[in-house]
Short mmCIF file of C-alpha atoms and ligand atoms in Angstrom, two decimals:
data_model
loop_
_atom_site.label_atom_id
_atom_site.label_comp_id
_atom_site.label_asym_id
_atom_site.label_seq_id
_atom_site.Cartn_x
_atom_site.Cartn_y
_atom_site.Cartn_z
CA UNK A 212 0.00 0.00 0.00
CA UNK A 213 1.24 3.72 -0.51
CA UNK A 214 2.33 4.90 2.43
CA UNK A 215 1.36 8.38 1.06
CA UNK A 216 -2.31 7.36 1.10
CA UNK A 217 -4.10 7.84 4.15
CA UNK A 218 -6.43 4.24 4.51
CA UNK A 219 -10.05 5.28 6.35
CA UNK A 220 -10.38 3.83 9.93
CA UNK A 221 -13.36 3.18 11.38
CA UNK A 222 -13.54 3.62 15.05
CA UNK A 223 -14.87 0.38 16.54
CA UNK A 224 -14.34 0.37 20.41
CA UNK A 225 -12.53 2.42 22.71
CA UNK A 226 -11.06 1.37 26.10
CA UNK A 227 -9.59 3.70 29.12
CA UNK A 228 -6.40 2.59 29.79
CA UNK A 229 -5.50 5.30 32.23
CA UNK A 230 -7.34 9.34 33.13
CA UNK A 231 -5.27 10.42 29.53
CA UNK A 232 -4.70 7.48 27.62
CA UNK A 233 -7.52 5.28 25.09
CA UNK A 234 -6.89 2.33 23.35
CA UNK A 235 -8.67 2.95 20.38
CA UNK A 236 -9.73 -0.14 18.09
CA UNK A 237 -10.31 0.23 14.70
CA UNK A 238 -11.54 -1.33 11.24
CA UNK A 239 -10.14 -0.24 7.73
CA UNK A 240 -12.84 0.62 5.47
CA UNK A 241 -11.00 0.82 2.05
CA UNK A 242 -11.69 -3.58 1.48
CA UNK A 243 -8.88 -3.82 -1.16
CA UNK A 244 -6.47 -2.56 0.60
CA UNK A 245 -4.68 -4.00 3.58
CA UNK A 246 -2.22 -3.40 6.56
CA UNK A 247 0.29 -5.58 6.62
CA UNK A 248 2.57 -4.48 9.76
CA UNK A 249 5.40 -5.89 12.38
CA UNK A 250 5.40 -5.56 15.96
CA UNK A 251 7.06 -2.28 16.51
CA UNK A 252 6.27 -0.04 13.58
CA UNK A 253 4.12 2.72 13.51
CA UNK A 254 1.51 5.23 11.83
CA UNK A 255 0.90 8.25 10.93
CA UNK A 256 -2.92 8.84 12.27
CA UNK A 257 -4.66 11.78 11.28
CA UNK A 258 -7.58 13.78 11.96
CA UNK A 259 -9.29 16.06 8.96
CA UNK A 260 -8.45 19.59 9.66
CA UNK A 261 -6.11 19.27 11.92
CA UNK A 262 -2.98 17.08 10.95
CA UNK A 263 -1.44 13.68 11.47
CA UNK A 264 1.26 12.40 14.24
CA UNK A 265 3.01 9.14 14.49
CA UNK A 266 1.40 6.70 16.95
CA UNK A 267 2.64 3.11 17.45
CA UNK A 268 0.34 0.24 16.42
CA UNK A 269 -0.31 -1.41 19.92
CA UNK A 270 -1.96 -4.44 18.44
CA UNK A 271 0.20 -7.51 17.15
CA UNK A 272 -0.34 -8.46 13.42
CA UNK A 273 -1.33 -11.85 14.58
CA UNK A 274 -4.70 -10.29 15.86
CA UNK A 275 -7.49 -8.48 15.17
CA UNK A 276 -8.47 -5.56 15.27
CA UNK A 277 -5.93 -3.34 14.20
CA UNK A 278 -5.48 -1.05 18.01
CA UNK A 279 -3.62 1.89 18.78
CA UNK A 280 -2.93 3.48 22.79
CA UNK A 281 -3.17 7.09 22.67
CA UNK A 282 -2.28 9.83 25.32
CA UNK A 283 -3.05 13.05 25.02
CA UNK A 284 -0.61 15.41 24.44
CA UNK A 285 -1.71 18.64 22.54
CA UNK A 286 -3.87 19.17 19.79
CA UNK A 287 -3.82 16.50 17.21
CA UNK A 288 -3.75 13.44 20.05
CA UNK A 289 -6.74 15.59 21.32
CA UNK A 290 -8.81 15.46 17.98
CA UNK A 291 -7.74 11.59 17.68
CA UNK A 292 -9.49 11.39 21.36
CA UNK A 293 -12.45 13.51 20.52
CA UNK A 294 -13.73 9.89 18.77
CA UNK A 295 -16.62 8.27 19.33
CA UNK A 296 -17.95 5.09 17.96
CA UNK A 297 -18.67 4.88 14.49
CA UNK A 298 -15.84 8.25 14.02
CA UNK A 299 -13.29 7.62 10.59
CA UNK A 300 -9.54 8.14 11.12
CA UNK A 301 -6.99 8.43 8.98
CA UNK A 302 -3.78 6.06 8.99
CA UNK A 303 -0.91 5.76 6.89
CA UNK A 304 1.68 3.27 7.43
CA UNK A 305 3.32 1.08 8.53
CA UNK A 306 6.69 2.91 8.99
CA UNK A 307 9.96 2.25 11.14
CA UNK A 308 11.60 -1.17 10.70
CA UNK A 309 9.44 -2.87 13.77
CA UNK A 310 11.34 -5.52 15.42
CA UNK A 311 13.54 -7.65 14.61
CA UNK A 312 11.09 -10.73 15.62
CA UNK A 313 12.95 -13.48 13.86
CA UNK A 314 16.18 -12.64 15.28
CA UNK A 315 14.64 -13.14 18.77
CA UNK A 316 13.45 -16.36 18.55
CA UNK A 317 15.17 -16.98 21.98
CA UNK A 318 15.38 -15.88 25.56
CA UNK A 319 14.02 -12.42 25.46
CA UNK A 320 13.73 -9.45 27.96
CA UNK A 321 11.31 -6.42 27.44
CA UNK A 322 11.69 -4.01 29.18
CA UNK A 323 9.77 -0.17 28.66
CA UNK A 324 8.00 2.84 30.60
CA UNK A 325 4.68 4.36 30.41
CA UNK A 326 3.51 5.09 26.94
CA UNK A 327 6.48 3.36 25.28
CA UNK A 328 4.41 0.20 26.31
CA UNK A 329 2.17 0.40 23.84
CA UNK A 330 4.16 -0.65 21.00
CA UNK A 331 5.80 -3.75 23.23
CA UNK A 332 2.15 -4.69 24.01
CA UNK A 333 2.26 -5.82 20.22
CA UNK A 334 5.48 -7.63 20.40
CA UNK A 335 4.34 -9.48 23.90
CA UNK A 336 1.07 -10.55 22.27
CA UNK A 337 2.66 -12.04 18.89
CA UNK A 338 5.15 -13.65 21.38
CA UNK A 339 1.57 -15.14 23.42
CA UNK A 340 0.57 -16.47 19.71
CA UNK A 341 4.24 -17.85 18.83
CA UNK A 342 5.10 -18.71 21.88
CA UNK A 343 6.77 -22.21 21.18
CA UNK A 344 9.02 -20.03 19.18
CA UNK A 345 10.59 -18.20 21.79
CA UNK A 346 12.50 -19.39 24.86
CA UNK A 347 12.58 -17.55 28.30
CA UNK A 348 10.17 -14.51 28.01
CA UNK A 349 10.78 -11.75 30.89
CA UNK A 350 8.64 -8.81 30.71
CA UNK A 351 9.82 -5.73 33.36
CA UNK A 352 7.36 -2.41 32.86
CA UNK A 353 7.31 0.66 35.12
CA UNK A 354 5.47 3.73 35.13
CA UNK A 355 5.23 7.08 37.37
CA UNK A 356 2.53 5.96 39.08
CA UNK A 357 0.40 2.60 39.50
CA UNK A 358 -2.89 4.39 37.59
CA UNK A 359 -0.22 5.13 34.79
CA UNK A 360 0.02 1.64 33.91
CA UNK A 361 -1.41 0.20 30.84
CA UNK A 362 -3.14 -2.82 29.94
CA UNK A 363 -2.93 -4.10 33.49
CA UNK A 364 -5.71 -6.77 32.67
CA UNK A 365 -3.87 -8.53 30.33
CA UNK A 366 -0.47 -9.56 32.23
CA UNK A 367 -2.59 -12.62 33.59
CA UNK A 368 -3.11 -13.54 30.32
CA UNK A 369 0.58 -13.26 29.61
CA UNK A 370 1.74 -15.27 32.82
CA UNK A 371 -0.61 -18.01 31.99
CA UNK A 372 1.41 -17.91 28.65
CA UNK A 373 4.42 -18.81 30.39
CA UNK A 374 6.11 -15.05 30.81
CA UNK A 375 7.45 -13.91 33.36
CA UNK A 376 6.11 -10.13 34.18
CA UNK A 377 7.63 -7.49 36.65
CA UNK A 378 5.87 -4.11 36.74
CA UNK A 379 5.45 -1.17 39.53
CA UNK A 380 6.16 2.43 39.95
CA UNK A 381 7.81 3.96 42.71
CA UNK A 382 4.66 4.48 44.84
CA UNK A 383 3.60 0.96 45.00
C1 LIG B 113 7.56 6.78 16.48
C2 LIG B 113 6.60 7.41 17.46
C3 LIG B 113 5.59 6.64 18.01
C4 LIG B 113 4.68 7.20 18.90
N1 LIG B 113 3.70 6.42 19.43
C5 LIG B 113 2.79 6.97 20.24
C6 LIG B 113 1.72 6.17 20.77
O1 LIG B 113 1.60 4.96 20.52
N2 LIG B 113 0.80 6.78 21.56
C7 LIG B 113 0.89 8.13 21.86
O2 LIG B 113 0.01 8.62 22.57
N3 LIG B 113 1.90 8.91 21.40
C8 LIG B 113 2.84 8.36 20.59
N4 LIG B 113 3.84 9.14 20.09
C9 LIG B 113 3.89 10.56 20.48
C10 LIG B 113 2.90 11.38 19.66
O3 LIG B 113 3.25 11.33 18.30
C11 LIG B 113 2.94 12.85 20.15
O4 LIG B 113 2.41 12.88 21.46
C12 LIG B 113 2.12 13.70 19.24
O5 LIG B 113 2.83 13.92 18.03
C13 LIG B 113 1.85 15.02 19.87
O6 LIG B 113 1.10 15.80 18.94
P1 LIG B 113 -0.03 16.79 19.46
O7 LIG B 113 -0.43 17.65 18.32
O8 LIG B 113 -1.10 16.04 20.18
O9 LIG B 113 0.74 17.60 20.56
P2 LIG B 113 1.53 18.98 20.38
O10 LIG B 113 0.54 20.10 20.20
O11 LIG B 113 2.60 18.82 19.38
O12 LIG B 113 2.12 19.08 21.85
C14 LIG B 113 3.06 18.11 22.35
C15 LIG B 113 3.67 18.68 23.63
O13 LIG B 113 4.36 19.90 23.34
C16 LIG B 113 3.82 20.95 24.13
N5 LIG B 113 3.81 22.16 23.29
C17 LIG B 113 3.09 22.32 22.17
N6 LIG B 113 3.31 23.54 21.66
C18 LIG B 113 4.21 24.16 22.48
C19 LIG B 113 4.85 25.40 22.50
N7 LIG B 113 4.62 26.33 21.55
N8 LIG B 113 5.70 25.68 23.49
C20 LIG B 113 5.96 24.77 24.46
N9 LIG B 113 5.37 23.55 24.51
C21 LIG B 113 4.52 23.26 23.54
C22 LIG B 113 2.42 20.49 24.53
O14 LIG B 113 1.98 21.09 25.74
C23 LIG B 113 2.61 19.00 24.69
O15 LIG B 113 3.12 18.69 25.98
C24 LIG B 113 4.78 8.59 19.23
C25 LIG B 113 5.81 9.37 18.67
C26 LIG B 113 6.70 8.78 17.80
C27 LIG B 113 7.79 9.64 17.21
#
């Protein structure tokens, strides 16, 4: 796909993931054109009239639907907020090189803060559906506070997955 071309993105569900920060799930409306993607990369979303910023893609490729975690910042994170169910985005993308997944395919430590999680949410959950591709999975998060903490009700998941998962902030 070009990654001049913004794809339309239909808003599907959005989830609080902390008092600033949505993960936003969405459906691409264009049918004959697809995302293919890597854990890691990123978009560009963008929201008519105001602009576009790069936001990571928070899902992993080996899942549906397509999700992004975004934390308000200024104004264009704002207008991506401002959503509601049923709202079109735009997204172009992927871009960045993602990571390198099949050089991993061993023990592996991730480790990340705050909103940097988002993108390692999509590497731990193509891990989850690989997982007898990997060896030794150790997961170590930490944010400023406990209620800055994403996606807290999915490291059960994870454990029962076999990896290992360390996360806190100072004031817990
Ligand atoms: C590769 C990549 C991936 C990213 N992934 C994510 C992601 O998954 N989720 C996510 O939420 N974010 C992500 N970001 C960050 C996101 O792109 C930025 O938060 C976004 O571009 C901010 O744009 P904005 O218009 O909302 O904010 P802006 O209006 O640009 O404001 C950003 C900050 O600058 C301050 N500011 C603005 N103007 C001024 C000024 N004149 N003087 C002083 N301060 C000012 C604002 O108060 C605010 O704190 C990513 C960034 C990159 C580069």
């Amino acid at each position: 796909m070009s990654s001049y071309l913004p794809l339309q993105a239909e808003v599907i569900d959005i989830d609080v993931e902390s008092s600033n920060t949505y993960l936003i799930s969405l459906r691409i409306l264009d049918d004959d054109r697809s995302l293919v993607y890597k854990p890691g990369q990123f978009l560009m979303v963008s929201v008519f009239g105001l602009g576009e910023c790069p936001i990571s893609i928070a899902s992993s490729p080996t899942r549906e639907p397509l999700q992004i975690c975004v934390k308000e910042a200024g104004r264009i994170t704002r207008g991506i907020l401002s959503c509601r169910i049923g709202d079109v985005r735009g997204i172009r993308g992927p871009f960045g090189n993602g990571f390198p997944v099949e050089k991993m395919k061993r023990d592996v430590l991730i480790t990340g803060g705050e909103s940097g999680f988002a993108t390692l949410r999509s590497l731990i959950d193509y891990i989850v559906d690989k997982r007898e591709e990997f060896g030794e999975v150790t997961v170590a998060y930490g944010a400023r506070t406990s209620q800055d903490l994403y996606f807290t009700s999915e490291y059960g998941g994870w454990q029962r997955a076999g990896i290992v998962v360390g996360m806190g902030s100072p004031w817990m």
